PDB file of C-alpha atoms in Angstrom:
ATOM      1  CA  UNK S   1    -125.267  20.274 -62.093  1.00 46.00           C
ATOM      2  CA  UNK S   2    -128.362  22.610 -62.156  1.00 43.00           C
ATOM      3  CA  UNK S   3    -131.340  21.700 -60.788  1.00 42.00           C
ATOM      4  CA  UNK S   4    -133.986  20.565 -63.555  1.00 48.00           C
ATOM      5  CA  UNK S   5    -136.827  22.963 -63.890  1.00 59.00           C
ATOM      6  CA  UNK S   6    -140.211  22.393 -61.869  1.00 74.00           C
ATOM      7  CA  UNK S   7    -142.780  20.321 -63.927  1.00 88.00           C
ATOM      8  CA  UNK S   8    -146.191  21.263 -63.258  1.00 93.00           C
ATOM      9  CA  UNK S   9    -149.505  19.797 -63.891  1.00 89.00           C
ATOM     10  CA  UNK S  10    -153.124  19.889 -63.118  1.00 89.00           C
ATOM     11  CA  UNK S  11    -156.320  19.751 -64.266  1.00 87.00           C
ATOM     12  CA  UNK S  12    -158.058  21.430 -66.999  1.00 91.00           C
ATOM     13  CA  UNK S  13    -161.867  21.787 -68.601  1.00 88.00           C
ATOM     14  CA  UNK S  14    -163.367  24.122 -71.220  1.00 90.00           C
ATOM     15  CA  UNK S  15    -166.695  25.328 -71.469  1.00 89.00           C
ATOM     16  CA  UNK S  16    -168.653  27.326 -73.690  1.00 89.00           C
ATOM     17  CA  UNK S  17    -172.060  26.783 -75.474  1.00 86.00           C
ATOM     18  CA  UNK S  18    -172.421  23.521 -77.037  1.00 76.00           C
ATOM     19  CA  UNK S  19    -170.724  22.623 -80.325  1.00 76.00           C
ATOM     20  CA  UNK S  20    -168.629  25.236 -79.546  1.00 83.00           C
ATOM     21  CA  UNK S  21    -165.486  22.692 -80.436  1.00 83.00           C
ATOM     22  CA  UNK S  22    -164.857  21.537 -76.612  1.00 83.00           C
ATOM     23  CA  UNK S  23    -164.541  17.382 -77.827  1.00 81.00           C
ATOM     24  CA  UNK S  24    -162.168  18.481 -80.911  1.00 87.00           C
ATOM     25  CA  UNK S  25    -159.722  20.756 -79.084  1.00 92.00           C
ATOM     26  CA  UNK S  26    -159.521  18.150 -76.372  1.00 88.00           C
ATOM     27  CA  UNK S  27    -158.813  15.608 -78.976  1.00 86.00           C
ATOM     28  CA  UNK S  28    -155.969  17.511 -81.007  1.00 91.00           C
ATOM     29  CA  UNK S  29    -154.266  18.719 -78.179  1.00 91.00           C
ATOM     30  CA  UNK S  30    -153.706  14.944 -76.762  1.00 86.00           C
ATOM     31  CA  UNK S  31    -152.875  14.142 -80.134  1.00 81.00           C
ATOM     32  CA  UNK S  32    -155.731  11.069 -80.273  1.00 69.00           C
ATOM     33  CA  UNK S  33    -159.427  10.557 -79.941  1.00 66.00           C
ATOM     34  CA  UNK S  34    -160.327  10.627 -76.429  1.00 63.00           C
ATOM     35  CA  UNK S  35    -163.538  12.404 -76.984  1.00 60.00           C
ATOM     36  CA  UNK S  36    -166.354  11.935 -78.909  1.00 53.00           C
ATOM     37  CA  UNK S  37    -166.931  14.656 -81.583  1.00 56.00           C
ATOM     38  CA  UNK S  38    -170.419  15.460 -83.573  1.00 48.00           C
ATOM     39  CA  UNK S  39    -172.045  18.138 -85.413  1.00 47.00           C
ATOM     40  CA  UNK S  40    -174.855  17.348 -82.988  1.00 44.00           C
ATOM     41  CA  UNK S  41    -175.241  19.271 -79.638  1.00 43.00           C
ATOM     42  CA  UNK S  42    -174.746  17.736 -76.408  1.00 44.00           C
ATOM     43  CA  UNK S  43    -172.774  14.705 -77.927  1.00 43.00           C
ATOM     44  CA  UNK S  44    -170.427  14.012 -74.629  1.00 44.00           C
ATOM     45  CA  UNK S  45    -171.917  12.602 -71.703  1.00 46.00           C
ATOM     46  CA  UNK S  46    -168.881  11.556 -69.306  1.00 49.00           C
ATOM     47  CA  UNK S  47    -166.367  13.869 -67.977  1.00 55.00           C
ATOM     48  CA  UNK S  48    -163.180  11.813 -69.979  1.00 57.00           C
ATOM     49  CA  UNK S  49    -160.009  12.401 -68.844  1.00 70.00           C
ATOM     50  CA  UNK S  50    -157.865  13.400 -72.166  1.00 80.00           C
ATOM     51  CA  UNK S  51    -153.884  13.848 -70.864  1.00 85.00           C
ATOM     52  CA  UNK S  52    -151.258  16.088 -72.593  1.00 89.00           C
ATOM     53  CA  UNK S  53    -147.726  15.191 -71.732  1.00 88.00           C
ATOM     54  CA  UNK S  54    -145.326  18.273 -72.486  1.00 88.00           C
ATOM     55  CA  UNK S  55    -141.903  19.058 -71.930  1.00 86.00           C
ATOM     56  CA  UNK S  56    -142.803  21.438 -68.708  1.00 88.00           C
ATOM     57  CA  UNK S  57    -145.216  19.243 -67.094  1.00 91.00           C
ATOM     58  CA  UNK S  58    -148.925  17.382 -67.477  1.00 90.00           C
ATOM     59  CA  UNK S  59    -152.237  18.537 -68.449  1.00 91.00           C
ATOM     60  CA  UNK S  60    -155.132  16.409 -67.298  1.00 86.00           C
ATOM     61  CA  UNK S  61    -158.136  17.735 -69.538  1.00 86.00           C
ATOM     62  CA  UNK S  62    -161.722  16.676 -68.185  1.00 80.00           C
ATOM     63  CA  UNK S  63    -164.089  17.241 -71.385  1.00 68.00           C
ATOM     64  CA  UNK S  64    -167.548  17.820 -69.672  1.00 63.00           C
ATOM     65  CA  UNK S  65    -171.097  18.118 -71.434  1.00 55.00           C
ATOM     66  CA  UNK S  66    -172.463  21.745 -73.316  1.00 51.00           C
ATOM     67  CA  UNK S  67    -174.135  23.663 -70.549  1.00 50.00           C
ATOM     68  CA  UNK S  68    -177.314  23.903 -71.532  1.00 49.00           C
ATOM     69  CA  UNK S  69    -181.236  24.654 -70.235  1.00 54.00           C
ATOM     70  CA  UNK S  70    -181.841  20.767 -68.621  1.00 53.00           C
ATOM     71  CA  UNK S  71    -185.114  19.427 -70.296  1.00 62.00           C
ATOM     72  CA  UNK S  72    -184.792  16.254 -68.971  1.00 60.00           C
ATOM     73  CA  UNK S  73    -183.731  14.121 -65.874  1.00 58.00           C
ATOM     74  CA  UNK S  74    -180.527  13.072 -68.344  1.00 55.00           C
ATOM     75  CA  UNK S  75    -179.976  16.722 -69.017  1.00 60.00           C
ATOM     76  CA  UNK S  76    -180.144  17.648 -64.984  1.00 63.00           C
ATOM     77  CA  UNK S  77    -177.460  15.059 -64.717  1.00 60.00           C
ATOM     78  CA  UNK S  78    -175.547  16.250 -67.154  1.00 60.00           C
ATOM     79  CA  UNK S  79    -175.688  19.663 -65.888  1.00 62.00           C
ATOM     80  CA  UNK S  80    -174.742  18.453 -62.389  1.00 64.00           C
ATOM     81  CA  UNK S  81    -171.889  16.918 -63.686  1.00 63.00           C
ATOM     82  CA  UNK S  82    -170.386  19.557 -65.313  1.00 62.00           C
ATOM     83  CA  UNK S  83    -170.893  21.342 -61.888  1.00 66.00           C
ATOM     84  CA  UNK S  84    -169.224  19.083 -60.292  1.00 66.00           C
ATOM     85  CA  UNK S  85    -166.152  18.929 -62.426  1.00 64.00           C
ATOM     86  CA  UNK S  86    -165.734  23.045 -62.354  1.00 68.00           C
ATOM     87  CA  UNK S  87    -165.476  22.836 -58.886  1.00 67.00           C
ATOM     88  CA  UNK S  88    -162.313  20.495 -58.872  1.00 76.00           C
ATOM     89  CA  UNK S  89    -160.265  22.380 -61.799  1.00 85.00           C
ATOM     90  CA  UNK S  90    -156.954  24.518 -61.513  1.00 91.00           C
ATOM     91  CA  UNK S  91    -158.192  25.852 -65.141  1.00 94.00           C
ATOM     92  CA  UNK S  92    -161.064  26.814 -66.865  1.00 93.00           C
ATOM     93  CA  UNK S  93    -161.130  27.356 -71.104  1.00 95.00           C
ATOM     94  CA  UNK S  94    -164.105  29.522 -72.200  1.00 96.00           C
ATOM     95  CA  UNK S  95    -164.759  28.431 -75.647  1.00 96.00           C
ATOM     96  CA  UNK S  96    -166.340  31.056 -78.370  1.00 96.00           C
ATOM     97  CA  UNK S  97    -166.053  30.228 -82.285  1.00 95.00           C
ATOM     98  CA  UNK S  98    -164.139  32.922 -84.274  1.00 96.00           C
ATOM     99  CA  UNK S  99    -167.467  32.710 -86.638  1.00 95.00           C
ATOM    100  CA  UNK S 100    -170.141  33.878 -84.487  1.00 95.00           C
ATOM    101  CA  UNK S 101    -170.776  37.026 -82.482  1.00 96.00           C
ATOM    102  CA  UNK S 102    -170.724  36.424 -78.610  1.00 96.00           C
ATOM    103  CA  UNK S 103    -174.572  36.142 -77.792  1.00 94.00           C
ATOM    104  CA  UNK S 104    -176.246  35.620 -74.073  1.00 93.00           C
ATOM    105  CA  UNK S 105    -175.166  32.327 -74.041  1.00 90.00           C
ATOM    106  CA  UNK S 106    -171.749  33.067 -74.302  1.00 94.00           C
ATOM    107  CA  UNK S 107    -172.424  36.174 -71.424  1.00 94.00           C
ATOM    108  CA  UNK S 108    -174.196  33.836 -69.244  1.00 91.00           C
ATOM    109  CA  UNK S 109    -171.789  31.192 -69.173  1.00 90.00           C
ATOM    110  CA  UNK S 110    -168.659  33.371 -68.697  1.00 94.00           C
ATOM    111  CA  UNK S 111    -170.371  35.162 -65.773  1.00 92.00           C
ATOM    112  CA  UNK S 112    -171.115  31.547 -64.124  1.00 88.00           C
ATOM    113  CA  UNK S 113    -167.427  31.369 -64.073  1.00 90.00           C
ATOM    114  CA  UNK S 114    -168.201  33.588 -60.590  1.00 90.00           C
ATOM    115  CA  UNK S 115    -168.914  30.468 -59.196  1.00 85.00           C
ATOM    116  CA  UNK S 116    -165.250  29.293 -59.666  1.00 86.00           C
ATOM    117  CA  UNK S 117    -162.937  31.444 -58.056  1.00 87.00           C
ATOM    118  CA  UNK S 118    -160.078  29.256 -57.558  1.00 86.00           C
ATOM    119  CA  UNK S 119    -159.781  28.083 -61.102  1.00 91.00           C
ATOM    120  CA  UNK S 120    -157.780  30.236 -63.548  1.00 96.00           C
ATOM    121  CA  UNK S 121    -159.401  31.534 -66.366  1.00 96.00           C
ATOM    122  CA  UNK S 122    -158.561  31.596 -70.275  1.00 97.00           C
ATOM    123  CA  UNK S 123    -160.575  32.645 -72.867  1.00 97.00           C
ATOM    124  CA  UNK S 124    -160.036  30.950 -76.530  1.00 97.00           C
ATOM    125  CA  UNK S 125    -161.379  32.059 -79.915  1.00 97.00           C
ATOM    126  CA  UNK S 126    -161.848  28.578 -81.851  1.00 95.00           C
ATOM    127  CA  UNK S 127    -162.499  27.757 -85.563  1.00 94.00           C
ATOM    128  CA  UNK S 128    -159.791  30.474 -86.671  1.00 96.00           C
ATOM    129  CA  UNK S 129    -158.754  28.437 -90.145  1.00 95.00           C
ATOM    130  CA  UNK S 130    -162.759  29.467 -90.905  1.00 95.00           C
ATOM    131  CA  UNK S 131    -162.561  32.847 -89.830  1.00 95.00           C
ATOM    132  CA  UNK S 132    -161.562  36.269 -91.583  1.00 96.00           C
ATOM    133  CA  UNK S 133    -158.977  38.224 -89.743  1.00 95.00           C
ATOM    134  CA  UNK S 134    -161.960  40.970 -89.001  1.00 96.00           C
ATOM    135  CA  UNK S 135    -163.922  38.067 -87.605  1.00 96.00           C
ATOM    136  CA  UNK S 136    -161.350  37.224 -85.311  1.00 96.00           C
ATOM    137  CA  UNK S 137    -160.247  40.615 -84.101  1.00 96.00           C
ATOM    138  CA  UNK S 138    -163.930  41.535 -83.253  1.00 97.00           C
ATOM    139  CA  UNK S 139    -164.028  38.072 -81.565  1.00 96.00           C
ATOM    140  CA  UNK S 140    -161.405  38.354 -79.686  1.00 96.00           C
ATOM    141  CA  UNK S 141    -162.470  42.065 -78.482  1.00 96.00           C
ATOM    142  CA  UNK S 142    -165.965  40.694 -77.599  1.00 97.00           C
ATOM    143  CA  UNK S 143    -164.421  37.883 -75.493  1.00 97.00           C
ATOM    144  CA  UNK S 144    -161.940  40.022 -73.817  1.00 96.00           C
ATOM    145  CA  UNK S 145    -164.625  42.429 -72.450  1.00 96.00           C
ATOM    146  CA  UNK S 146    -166.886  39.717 -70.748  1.00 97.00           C
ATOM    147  CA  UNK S 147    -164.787  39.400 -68.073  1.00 97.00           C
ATOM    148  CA  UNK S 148    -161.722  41.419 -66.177  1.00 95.00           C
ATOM    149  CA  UNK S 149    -159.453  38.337 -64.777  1.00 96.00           C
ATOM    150  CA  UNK S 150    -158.657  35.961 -68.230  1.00 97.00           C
ATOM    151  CA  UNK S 151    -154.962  35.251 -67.698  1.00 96.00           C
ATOM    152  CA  UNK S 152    -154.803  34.898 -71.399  1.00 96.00           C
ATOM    153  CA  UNK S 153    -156.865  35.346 -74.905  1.00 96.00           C
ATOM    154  CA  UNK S 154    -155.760  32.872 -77.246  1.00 97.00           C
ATOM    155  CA  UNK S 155    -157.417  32.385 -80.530  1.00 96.00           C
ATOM    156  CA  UNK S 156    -156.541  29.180 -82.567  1.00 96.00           C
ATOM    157  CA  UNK S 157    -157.471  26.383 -85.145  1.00 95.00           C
ATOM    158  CA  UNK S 158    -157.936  22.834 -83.364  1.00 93.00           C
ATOM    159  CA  UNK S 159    -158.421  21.488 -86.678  1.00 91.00           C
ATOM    160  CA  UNK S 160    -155.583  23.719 -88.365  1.00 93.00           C
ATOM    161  CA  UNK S 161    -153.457  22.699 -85.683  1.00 91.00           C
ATOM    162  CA  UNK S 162    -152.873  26.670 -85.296  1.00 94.00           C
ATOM    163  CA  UNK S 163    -151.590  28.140 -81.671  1.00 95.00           C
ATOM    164  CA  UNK S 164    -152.240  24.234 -79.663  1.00 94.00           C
ATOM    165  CA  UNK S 165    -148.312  25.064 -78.196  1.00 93.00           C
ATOM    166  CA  UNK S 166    -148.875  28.168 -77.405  1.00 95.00           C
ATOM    167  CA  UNK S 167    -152.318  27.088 -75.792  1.00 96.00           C
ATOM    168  CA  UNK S 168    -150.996  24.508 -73.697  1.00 94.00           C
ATOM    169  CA  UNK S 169    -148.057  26.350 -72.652  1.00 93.00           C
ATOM    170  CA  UNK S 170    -149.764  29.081 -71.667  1.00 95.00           C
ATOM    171  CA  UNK S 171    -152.507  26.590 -69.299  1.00 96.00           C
ATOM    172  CA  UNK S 172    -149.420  24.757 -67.730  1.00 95.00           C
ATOM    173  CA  UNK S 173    -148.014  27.932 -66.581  1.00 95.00           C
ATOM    174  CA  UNK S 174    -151.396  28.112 -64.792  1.00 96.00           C
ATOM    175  CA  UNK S 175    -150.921  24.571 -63.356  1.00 94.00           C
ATOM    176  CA  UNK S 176    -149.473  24.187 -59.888  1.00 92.00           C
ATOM    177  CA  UNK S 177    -145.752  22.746 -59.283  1.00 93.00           C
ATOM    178  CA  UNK S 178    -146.112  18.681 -59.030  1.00 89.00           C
ATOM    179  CA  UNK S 179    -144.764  15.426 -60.384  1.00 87.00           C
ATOM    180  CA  UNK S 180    -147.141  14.303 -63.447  1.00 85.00           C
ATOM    181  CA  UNK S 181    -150.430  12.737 -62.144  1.00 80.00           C
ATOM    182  CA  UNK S 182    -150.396   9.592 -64.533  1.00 78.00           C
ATOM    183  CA  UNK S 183    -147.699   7.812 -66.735  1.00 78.00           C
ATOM    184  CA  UNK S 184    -145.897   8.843 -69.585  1.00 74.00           C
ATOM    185  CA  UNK S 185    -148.064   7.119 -72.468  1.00 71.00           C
ATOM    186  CA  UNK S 186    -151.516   7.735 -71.060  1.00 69.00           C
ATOM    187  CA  UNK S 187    -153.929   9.434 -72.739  1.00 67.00           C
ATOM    188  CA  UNK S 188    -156.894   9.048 -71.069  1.00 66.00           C
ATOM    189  CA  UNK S 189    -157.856   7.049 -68.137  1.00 61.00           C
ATOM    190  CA  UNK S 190    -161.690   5.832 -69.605  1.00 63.00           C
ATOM    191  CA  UNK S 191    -162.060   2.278 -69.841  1.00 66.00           C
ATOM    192  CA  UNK S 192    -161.395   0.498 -72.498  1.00 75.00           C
ATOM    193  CA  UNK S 193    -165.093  -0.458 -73.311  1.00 79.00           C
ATOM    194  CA  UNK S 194    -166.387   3.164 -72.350  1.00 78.00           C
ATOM    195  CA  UNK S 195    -164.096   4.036 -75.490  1.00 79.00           C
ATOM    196  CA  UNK S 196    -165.511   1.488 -77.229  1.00 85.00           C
ATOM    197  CA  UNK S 197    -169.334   2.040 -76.175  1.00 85.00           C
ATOM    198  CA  UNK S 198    -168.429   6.237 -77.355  1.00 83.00           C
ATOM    199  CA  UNK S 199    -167.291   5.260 -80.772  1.00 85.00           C
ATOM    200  CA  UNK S 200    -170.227   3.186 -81.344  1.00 87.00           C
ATOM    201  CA  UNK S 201    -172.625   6.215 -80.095  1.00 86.00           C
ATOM    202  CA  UNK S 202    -170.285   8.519 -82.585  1.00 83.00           C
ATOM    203  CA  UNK S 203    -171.039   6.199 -85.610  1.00 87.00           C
ATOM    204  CA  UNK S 204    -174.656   5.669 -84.599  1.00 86.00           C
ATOM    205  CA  UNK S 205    -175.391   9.740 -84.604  1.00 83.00           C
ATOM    206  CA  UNK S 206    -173.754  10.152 -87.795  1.00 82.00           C
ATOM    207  CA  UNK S 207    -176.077  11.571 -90.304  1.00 67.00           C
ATOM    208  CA  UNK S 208    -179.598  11.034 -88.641  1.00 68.00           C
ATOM    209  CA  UNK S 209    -181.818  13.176 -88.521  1.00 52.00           C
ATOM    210  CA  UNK S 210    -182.236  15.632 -85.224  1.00 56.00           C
ATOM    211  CA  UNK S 211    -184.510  13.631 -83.136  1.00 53.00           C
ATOM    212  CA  UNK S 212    -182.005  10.878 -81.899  1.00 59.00           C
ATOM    213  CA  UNK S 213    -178.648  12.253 -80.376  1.00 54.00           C
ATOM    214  CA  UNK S 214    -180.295  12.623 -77.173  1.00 60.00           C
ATOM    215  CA  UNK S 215    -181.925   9.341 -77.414  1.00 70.00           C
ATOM    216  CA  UNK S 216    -178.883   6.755 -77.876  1.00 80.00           C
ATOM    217  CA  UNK S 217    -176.791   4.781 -75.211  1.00 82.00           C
ATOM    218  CA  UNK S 218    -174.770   2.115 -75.778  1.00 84.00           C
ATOM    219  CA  UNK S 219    -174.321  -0.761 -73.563  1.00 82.00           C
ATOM    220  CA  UNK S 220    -171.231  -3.437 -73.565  1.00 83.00           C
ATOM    221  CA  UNK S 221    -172.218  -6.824 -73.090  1.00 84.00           C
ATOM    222  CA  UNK S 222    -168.639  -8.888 -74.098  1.00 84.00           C
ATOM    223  CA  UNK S 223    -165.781  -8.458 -75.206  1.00 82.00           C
ATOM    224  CA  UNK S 224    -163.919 -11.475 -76.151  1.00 85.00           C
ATOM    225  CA  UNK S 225    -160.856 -11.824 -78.052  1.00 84.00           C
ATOM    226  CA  UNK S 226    -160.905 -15.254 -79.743  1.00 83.00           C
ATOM    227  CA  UNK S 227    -158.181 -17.871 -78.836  1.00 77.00           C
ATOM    228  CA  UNK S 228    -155.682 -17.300 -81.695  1.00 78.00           C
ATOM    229  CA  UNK S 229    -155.551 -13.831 -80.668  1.00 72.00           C
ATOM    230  CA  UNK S 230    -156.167 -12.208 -84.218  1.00 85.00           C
ATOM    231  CA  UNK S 231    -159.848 -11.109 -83.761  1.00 89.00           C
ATOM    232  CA  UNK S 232    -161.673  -9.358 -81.223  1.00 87.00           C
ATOM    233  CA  UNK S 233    -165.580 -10.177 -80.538  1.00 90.00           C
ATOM    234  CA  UNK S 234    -167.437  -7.456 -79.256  1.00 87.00           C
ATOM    235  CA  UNK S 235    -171.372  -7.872 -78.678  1.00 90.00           C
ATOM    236  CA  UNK S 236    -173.403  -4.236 -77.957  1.00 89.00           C
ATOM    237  CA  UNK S 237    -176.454  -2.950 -77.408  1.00 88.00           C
ATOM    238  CA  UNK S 238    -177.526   0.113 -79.163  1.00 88.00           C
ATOM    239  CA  UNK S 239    -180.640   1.612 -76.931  1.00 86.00           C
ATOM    240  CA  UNK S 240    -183.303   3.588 -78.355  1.00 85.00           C
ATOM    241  CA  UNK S 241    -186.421   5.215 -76.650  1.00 84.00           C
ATOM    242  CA  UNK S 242    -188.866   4.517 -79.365  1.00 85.00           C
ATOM    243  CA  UNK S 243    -189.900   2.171 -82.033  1.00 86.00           C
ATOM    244  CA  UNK S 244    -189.726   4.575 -84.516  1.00 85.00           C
ATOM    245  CA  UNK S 245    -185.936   5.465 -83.505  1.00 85.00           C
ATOM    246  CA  UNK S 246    -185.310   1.848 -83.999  1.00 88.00           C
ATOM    247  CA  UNK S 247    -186.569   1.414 -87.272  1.00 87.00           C
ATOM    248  CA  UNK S 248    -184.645   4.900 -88.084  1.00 85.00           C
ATOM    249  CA  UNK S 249    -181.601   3.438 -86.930  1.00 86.00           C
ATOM    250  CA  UNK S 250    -181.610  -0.301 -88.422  1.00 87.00           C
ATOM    251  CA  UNK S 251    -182.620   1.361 -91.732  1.00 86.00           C
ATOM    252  CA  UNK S 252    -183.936   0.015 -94.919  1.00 87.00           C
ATOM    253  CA  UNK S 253    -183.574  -3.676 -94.907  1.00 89.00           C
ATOM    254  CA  UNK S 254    -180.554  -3.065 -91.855  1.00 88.00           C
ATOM    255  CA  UNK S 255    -178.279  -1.104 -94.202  1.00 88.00           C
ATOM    256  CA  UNK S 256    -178.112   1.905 -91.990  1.00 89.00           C
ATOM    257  CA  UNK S 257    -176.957   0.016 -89.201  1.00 90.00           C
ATOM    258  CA  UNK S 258    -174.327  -2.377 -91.072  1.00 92.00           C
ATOM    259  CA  UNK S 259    -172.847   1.381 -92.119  1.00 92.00           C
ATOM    260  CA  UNK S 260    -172.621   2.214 -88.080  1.00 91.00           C
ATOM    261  CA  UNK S 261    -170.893  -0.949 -87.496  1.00 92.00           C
ATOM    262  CA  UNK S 262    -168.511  -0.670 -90.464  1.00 93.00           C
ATOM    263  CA  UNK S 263    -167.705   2.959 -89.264  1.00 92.00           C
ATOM    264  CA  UNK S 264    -167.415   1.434 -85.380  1.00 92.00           C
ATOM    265  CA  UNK S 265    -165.297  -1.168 -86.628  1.00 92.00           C
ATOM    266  CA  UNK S 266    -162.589   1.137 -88.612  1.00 91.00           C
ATOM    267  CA  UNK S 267    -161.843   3.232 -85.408  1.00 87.00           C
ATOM    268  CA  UNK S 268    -162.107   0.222 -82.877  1.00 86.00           C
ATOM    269  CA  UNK S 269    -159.506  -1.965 -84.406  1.00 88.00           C
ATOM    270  CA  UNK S 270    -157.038   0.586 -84.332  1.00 82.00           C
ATOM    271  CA  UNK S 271    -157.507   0.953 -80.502  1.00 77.00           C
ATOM    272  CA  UNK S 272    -157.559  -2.484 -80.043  1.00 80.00           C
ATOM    273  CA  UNK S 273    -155.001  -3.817 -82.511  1.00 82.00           C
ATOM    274  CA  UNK S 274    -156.956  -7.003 -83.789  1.00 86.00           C
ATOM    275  CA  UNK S 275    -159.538  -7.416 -86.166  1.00 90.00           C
ATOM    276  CA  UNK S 276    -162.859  -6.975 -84.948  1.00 89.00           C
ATOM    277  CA  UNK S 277    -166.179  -8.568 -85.342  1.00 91.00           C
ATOM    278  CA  UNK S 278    -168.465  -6.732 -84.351  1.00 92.00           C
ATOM    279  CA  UNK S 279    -172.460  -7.278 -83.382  1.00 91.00           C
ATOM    280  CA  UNK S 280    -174.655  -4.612 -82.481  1.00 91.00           C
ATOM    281  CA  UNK S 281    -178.060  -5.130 -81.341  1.00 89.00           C
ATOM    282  CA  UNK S 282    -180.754  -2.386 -81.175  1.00 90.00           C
ATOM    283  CA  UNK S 283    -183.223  -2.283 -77.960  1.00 87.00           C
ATOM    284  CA  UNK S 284    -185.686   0.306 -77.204  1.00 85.00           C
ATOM    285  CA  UNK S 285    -185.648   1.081 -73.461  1.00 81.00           C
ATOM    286  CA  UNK S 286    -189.592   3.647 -73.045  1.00 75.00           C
ATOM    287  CA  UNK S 287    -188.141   7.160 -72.258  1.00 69.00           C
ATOM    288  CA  UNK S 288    -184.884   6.318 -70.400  1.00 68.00           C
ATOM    289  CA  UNK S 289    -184.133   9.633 -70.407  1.00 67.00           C
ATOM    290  CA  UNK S 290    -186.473  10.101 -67.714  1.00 69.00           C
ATOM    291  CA  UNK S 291    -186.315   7.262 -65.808  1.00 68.00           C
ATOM    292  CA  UNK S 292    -183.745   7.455 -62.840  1.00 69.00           C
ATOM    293  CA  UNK S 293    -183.415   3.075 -62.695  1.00 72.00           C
ATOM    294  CA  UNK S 294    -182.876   3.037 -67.059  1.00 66.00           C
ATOM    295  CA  UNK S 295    -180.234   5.815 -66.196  1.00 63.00           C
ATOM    296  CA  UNK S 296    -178.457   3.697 -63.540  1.00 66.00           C
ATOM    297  CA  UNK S 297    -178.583   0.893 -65.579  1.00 65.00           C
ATOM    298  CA  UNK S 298    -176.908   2.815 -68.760  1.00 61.00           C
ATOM    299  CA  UNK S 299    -174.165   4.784 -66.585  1.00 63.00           C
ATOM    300  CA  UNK S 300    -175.973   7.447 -65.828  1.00 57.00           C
TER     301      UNK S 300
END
């Protein structure tokens, strides 16, 4: 008998500016919704653990926050955090979008990869199904040139479903020899009712205007499932850090926020496999942002 190849696995994050596409490639290459997506900036807040089970081994993808200039005590923590989880990586994805020059962001970001020097690096030209093929050959040109040591240049489509293989082939070749770090049938290891508290948030900063993504947590207080097993009560707290935002979010005679909890409710019964019920309560909490006890209090 031969012996069977060496698996690998390991851990992986990308960066780039945000909205770059970091939540949405995480998401299609674990083949589910581990991470929140938006067309808002700065939309993830936790480093979630999406896994990617492949023939040659395991990749463990931590999806961290957009770096970005910290305006508030929340944004310093976010910032730490994704710190923190470059300095525990075996790779690091730089994210650029096949439709937009490379700017100083991008430079300034790929040169903090310094910082890093035991994490591989790949570069990866997103949003290709949006892109002409001029766009994407200057793209990848740009991207190539910020830096000397990318072991690889990949451009794809997350939501095309373009190059994902040859992606995550190419990172586990990166990854170091090992048994796979969780079981077969994982996708993420989040909690339960941090997945559930993230799809709320998604629904919530659908379609409102720019002032609020910043300013919504959600809080869990129960989750019940009833006794003849066949519907799920979850009670949650939608926090605010102004009146105003309130009103904004409850909407004209509460329609606005009967469409979050409808939206909620579509993605959390799949994960849950009951019916839900579902009762969301809006609080404003003065400036949490700033306020290192509100912060503890919401996870932060």
């Amino acid at each position: 008998m031969s012996p069977s190849p060496q698996t690998r696995s390991g851990f992986v994050t990308f960066v780039g500016r945000p909205n770059v596409g970091k939540s949405t490639l995480t998401n299609a290459l674990v083949g589910e919704k581990v991470a929140i997506t938006s067309d808002k900036p700065q939309t993830t807040r936790r480093a979630i653990r999406g896994i990617v089970n492949r023939p040659a081994g395991q990749l463990v993808i931590v999806d961290t926050p957009g770096i970005h200039k910290p305006r508030t005590l929340l944004g310093q923590r976010l910032n730490d955090l994704v710190e923190q989880v470059l300095g525990d990586v075996d790779a690091i994805g730089f994210l650029v979008p096949a439709t937009e020059k490379v700017g100083p962001g991008d430079r300034r970001i790929a040169a903090s990869l310094d910082g890093y020097p035991r994490a591989k690096k790949v570069a990866i030209v997103t949003k290709t199904d949006i892109a002409s093929r001029d766009e994407i050959t200057e793209r990848l040109m740009e991207v190539d040139s910020l830096r000397e040591d990318w072991d690889a240049v990949i451009p794809l489509s997350a939501v095309a479903n373009e190059q994902l293989d040859v992606l995550a082939d190419e990172l586990l070749t990166l990854m170091p020899e090992g048994p796979a770090l969780y079981e077969e049938g994982v996708v993420t290891d989040e909690s339960l009712e941090d997945r559930i508290a993230e799809i709320i948030r998604e629904a919530a900063l659908e379609g409102v205007r720019d002032e609020l993504p910043h300013s919504i947590a959600v809080t869990i207080d129960d989750i019940s499932r009833r006794d003849e097993g066949e519907l799920t009560d979850i009670y949650a707290n939608l926090v605010v850090e102004r009146d105003s935002q309130k009103a904004i979010i409850i909407g004209h005679k509460g329609s606005r926020l009967a469409a979050v909890g409808a939206r909620a409710r579509a993605q959390i019964e799949p994960l849950i496999g009951t019916k839900v019920f579902l009762k969301l309560h809006v609080r404003v909490a003065k400036e949490w942002q700033r306020d290192p006890k509100q912060l503890g209090r919401l996870g932060f």
